[in-house]
Short mmCIF file of C-alpha atoms and ligand atoms in Angstrom, two decimals:
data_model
loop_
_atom_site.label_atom_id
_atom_site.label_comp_id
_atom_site.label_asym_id
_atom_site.label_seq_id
_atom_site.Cartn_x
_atom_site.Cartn_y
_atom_site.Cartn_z
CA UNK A 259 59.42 270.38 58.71
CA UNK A 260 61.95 267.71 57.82
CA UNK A 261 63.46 267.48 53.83
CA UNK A 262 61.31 264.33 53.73
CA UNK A 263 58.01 266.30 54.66
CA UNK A 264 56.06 268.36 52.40
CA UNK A 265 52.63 270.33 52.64
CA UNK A 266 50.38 271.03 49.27
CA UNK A 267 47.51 273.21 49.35
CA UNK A 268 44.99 272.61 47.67
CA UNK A 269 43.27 276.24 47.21
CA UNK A 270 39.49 276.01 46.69
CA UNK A 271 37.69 278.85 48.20
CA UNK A 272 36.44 278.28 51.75
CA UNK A 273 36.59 274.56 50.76
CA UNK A 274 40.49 274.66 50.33
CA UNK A 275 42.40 271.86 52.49
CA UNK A 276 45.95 271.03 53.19
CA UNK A 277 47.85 268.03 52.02
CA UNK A 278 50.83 266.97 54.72
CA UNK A 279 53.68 264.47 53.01
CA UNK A 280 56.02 262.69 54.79
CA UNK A 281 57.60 259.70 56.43
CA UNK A 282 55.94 258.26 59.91
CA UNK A 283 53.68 261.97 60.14
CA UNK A 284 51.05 259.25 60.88
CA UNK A 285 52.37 259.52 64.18
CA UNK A 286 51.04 263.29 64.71
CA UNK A 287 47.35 262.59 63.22
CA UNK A 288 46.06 264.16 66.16
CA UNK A 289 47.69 267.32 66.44
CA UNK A 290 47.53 267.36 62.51
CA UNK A 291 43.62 267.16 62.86
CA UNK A 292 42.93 269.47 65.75
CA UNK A 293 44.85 272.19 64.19
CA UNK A 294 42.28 272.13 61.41
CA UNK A 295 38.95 271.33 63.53
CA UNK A 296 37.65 270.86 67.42
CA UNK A 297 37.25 267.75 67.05
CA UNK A 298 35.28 265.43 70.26
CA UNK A 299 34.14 262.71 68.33
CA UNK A 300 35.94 260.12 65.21
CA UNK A 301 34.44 257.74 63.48
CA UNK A 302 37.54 255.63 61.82
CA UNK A 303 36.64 253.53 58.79
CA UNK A 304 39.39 251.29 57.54
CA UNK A 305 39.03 247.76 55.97
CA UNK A 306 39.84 244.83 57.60
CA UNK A 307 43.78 244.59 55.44
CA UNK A 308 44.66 248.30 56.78
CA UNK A 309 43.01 247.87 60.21
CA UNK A 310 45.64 245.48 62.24
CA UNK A 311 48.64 247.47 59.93
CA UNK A 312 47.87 251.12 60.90
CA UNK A 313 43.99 252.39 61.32
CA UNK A 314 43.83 250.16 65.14
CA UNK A 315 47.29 252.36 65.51
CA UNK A 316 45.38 255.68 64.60
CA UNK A 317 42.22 255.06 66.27
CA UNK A 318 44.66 254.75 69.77
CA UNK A 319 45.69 258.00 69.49
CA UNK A 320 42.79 259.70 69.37
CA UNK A 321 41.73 257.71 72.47
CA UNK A 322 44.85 258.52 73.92
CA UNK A 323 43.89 262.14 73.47
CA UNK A 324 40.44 261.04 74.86
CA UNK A 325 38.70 261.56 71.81
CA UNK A 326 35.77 259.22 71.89
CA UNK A 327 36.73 257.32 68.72
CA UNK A 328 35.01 254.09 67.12
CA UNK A 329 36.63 252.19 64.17
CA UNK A 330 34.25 251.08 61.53
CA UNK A 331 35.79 248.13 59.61
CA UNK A 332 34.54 247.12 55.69
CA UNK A 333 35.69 244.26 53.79
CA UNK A 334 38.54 245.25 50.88
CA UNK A 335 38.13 245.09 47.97
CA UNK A 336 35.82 247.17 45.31
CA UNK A 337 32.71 245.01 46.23
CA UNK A 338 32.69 247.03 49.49
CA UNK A 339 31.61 250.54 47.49
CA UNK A 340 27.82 249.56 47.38
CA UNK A 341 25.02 251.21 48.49
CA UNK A 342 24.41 248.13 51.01
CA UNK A 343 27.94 248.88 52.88
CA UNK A 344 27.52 252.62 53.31
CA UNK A 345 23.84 251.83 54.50
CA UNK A 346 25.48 249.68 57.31
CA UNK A 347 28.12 251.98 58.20
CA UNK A 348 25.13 254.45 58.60
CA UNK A 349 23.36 251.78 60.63
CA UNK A 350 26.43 251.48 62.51
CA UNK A 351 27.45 255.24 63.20
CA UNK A 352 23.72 255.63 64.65
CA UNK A 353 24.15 252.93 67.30
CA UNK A 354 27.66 254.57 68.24
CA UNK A 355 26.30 257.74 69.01
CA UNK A 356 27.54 259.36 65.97
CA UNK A 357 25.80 263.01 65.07
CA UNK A 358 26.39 266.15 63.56
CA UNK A 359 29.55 266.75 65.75
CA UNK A 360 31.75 263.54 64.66
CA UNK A 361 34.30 263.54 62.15
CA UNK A 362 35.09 260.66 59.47
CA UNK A 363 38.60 259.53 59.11
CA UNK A 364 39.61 257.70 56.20
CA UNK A 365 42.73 255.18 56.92
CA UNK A 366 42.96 252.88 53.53
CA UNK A 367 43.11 253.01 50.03
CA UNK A 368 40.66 254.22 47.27
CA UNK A 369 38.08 251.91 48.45
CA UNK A 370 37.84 253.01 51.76
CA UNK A 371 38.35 257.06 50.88
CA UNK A 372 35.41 256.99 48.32
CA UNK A 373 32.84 254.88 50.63
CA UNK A 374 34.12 256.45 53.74
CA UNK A 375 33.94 259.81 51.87
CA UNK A 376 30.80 259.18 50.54
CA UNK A 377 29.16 258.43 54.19
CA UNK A 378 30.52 261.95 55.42
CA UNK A 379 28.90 263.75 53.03
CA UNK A 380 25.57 262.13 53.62
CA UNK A 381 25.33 261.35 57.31
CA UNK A 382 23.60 263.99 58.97
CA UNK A 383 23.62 266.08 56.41
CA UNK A 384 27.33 266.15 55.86
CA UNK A 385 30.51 265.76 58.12
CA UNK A 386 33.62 267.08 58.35
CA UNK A 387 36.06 264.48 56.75
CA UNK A 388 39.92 263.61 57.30
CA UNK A 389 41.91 261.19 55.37
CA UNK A 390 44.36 259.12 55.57
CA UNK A 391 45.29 257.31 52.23
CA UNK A 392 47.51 254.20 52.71
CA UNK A 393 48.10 252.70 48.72
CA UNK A 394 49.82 255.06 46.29
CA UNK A 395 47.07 255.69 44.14
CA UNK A 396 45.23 256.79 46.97
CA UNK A 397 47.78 259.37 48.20
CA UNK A 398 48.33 260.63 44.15
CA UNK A 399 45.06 260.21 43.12
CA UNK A 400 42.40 260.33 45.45
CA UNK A 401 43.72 262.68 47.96
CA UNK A 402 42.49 265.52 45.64
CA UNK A 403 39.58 266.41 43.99
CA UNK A 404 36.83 265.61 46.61
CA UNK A 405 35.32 262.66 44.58
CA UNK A 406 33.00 260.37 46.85
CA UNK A 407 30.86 257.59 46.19
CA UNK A 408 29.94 254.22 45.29
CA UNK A 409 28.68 252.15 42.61
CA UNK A 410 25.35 250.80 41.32
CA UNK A 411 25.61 247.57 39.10
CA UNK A 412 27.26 247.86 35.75
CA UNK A 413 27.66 251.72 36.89
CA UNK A 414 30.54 252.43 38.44
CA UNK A 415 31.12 255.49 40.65
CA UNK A 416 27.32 256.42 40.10
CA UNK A 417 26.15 257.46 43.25
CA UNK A 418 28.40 260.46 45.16
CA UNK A 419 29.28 263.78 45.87
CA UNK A 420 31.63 266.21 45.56
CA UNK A 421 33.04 266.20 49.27
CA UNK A 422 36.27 268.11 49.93
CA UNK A 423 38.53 266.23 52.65
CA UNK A 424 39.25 269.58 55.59
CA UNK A 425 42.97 267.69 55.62
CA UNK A 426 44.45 264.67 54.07
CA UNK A 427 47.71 263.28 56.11
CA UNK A 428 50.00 261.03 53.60
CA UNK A 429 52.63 258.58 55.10
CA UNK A 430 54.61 257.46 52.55
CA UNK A 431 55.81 254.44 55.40
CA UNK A 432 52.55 253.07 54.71
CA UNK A 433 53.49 252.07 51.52
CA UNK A 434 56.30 249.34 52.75
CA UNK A 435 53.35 247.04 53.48
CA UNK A 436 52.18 247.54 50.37
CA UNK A 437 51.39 244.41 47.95
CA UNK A 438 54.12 244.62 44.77
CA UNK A 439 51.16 244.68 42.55
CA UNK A 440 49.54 247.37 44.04
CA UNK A 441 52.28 249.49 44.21
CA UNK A 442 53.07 248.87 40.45
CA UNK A 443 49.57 250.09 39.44
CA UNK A 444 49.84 253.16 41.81
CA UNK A 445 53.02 253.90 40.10
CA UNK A 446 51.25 254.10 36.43
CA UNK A 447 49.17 257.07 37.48
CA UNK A 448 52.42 258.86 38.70
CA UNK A 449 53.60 258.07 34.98
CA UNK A 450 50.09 259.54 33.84
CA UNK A 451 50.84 263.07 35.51
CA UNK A 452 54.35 263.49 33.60
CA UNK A 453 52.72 262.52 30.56
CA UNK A 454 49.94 265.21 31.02
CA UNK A 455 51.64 268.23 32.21
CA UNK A 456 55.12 268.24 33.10
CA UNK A 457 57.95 266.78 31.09
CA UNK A 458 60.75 267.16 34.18
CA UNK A 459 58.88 265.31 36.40
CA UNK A 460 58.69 261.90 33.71
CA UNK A 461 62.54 262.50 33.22
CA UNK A 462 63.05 262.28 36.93
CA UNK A 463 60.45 258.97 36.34
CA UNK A 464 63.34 258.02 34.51
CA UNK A 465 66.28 258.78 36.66
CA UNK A 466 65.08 257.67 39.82
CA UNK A 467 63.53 254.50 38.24
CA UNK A 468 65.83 252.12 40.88
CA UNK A 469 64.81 254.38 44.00
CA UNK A 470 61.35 253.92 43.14
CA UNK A 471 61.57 250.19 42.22
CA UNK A 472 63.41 249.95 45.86
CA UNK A 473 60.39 252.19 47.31
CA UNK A 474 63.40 255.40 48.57
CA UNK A 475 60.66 257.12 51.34
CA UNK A 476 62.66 260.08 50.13
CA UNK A 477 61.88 259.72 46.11
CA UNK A 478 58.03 258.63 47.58
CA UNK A 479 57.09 261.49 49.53
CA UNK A 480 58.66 263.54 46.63
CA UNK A 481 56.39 261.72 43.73
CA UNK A 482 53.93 262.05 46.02
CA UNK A 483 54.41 265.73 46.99
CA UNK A 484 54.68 266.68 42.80
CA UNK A 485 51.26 264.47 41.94
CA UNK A 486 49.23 266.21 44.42
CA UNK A 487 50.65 269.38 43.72
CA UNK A 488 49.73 268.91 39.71
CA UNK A 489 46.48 267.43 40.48
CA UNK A 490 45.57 270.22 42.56
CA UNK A 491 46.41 272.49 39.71
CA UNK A 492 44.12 271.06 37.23
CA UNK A 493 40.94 270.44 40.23
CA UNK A 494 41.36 274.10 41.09
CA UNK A 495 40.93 275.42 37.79
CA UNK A 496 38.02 272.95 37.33
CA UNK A 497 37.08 271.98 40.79
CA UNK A 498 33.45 270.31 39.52
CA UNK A 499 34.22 268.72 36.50
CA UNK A 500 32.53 271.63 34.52
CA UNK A 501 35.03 273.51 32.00
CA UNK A 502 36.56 270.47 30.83
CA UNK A 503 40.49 270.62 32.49
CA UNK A 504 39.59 268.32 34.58
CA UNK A 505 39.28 265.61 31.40
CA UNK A 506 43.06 265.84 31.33
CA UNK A 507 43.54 263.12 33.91
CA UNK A 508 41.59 260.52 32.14
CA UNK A 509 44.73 259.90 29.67
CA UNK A 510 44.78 256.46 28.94
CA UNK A 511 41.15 255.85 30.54
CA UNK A 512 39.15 255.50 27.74
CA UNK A 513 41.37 252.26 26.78
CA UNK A 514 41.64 251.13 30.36
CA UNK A 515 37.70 251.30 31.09
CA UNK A 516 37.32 249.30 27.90
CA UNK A 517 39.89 246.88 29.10
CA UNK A 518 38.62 246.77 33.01
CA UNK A 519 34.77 246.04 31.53
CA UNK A 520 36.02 243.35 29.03
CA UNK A 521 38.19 241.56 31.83
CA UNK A 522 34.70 242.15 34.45
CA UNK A 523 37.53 244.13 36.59
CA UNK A 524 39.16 241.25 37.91
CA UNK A 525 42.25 240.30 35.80
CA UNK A 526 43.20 244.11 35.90
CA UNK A 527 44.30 246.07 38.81
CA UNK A 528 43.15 250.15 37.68
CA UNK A 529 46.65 251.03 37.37
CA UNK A 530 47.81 248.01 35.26
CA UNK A 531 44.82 249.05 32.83
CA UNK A 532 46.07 252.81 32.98
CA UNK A 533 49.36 251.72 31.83
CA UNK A 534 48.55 249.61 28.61
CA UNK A 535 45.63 252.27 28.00
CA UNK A 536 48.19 255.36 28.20
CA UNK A 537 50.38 253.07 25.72
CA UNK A 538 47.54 252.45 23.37
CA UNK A 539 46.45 256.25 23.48
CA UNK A 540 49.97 257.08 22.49
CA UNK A 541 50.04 254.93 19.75
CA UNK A 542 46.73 256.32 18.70
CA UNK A 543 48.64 260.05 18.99
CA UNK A 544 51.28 258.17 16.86
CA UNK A 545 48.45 256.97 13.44
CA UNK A 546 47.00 260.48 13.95
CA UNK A 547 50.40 262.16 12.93
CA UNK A 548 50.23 264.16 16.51
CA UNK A 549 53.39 262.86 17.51
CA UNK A 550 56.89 260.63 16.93
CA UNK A 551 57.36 256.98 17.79
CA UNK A 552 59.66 258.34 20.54
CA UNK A 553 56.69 260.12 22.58
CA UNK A 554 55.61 256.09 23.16
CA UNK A 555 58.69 254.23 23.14
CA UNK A 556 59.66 256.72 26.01
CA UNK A 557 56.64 255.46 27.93
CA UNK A 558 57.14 252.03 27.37
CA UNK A 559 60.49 252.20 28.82
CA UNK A 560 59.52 253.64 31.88
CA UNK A 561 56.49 251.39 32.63
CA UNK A 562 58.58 248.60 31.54
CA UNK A 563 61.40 249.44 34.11
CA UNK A 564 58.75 250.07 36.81
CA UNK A 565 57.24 246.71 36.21
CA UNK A 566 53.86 247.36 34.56
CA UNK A 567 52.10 245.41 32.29
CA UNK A 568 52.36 246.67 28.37
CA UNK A 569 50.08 245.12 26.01
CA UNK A 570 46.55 244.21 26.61
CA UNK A 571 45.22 240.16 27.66
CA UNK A 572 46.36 238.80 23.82
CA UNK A 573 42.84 237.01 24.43
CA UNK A 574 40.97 240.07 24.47
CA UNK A 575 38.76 240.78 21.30
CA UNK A 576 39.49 244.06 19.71
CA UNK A 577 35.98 244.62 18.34
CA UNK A 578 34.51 244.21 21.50
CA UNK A 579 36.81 246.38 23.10
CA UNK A 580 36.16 248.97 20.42
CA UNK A 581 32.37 248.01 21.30
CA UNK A 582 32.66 248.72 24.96
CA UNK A 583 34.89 251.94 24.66
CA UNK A 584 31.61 253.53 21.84
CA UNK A 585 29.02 252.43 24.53
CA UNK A 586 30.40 254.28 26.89
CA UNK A 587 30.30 257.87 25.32
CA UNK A 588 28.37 258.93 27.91
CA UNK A 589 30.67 262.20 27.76
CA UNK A 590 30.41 265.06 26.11
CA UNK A 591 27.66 265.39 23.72
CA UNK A 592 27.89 261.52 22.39
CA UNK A 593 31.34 261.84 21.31
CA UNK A 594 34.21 259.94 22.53
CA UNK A 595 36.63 261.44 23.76
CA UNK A 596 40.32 260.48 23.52
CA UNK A 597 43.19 262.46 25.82
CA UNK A 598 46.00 262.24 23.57
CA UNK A 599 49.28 263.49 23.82
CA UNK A 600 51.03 266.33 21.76
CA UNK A 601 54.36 266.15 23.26
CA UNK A 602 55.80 264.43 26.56
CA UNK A 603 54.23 266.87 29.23
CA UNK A 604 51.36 267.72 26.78
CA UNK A 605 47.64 266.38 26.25
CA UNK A 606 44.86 267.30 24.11
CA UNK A 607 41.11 266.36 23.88
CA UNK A 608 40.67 264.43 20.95
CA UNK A 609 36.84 264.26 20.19
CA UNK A 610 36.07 260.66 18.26
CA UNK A 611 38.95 259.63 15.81
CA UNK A 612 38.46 256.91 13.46
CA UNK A 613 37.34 253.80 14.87
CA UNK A 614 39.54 251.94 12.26
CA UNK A 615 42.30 253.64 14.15
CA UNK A 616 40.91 253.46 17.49
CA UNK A 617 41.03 249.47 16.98
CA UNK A 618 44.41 249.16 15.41
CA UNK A 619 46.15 251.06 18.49
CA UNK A 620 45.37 248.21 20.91
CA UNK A 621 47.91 246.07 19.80
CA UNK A 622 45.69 242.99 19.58
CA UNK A 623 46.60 242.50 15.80
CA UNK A 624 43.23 240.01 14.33
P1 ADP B 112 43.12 251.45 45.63
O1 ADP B 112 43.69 252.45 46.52
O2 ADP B 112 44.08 250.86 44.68
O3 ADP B 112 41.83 251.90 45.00
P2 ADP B 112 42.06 249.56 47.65
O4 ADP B 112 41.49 250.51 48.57
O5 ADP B 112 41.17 248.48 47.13
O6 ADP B 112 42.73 250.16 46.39
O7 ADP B 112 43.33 248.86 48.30
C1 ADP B 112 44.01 247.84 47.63
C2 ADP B 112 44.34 246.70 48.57
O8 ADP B 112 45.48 247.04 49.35
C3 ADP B 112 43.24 246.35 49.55
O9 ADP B 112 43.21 244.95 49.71
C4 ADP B 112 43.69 247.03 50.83
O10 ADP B 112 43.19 246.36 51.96
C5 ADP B 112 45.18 246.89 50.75
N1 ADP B 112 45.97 247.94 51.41
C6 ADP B 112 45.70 249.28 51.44
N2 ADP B 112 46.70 249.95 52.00
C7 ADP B 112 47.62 249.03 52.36
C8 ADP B 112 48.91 249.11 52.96
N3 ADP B 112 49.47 250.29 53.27
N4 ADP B 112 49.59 247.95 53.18
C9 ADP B 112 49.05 246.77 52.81
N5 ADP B 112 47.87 246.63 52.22
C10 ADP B 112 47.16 247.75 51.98
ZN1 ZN B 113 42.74 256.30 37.20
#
């Protein structure tokens, strides 16, 4: 293995998968695959952005290897994780032959891993599933934790599974294609995970701000390599959602889904929402006494440097917000729940502070 490429595991039982990091590896997808599974038969989903740039590319090889392979192709976008679009890549996988014996691979971002996910773990009962995430908050956020699915109206991510990948392959070249917006929001999770649990990883955030603004494959498959790794820490020690770690990752959520729902998710990417929620969170730390001023202004000054927006749509109304965010306390016994943080590299579960509160940390003044 090259200093560029790294391998996470991520150890769940007899479900437990490895993660391989690293610059052009998307070149060895086939060797990466069958030393993990015997595999005769891929069905390649991709959407029509990611097909031309690298899933045609991947589909090759496994032809090359003759591998009967067929490429499935959705439209991007979020639109495409309905009920209707897995139904037709069902349709679709029936006409091509597919059965028990063919394998799923994933080549695209969140969109494509969750439907394409979703469809393995219902066709036939279940299939094995590969992945190939392409965006950055694919390969940091969606490469772990086995989350598959699609959503219902006004519901999002309603409908799914639990559906462990058997190998996720991350090429951190993928990202040079990738829109500047899109990147930017991928890079606001990263932000999340030194927040949440590990203090040396947001001060090397900070120091490598410039590589990562210049996308360094080096400082990518690194990010990448430490996100993973800490993500498959907290989804190991709570693999199903059940004891509650898992909550830890929503930091900043609670604001964001408010803000996503208010702006009917299309003036927001998820990332741009993550970053002015994990700011308002912070700020909600702050009025709660849990920590200083300098736990936020830190975090501004990162998000800042790495180009993400910082204060919510000024034309957004804060009691609606504050309406939206109570409606959905679908969690946990009624209450809504805030992920706060106690120190840089430290977050607690704070179960429904004061509203009063709650609206003056959005920033939105009125
Ligand atoms: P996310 O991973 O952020 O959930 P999507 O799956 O919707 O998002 O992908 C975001 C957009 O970026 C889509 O339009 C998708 O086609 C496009 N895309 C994905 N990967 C790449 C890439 N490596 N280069 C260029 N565009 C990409
Ligand atoms: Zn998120």
């Amino acid at each position: 293995m090259s200093e560029l490429q790294h391998s996470v595991r991520v150890d769940l039982a007899e479900r437990g998968y490895d993660i391989e990091i690293g610059e052009g590896v998307l070149e060895g997808i086939v060797d990466f695959v069958q030393q993990r599974h015997a595999v005769s038969h891929v069905a390649v989903i991709t959407d029509s952005n990611v097909d031309g740039l690298y899933a045609d590319a991947v589909a090759d090889r496994f032809s090359d290897a003759d591998i009967e392979t067929h490429v499935l192709v959705i439209d991007p976008g979020e639109s495409s994780k309905d009920p209707e679009v897995a139904h037709d890549l069902w349709q679709t996988m029936i006409e091509e032959g597919c059965d028990r014996q063919t394998m799923v691979l994933a080549v695209g971002g969140g969109v494509v891993g969750d439907l394409a996910g979703f469809v393995a773990a219902t066709f036939a009962r279940g299939l094995t599933f590969f992945q190939a995430p392409t965006t950055l908050l694919a390969q940091v956020d969606s490469s772990v934790g086995g989350k598959v699915g699609v959503n219902l109206e006004g519901a999002k991510n309603m409908v799914g599974a639990f559906w462990q990948p058997a190998g996720v392959l991350i090429d951190v070249a993928t990202l040079t294609t990738l829109p500047d917006r899109e990147y930017r929001a991928g890079l606001a999770e990263v932000v999340k995970y030194g927040v949440i649990m590990d203090e040396p990883f947001f001060a090397y955030l900070e120091a490598q701000a410039d590589a990562i603004n210049g996308r360094d494959s080096a400082v990518l498959a690194e990010i990448v390599r430490r996100c993973c790794r800490l993500k498959a820490d907290v989804v190991e020690a709570d693999e199903r959602e059940e004891s509650g770690r898992r909550a830890i990752l929503n930091y900043g959520h609670t604001f964001c889904h408010a803000l996503e729902a208010a702006t009917n998710y299309t003036r927001l990417l998820h990332g741009e929402g993550v970053a002015i929620g994990m700011l308002c969170a912070s700020r909600l730390a702050e009025r709660l006494g849990r920590i200083g001023a300098d736990v936020t202004s830190r975090q501004h000054a990162l998000l800042e440097k790495l180009g993400l927006p910082l204060t919510a749509p000024a034309d957004l109304d804060p009691d609606e917000l504050v309406r939206l965010m109570w409606r959905d306390k679908k969690v946990s016994a009624g209450k809504l729940n805030f992920i706060l943080p106690s120190r840089l590299g430290e977050v607690e579960l704070v179960a429904d502070p004061p509203v009063g509160d709650v609206r003056d940390s959005l920033g939105l003044g009125g």
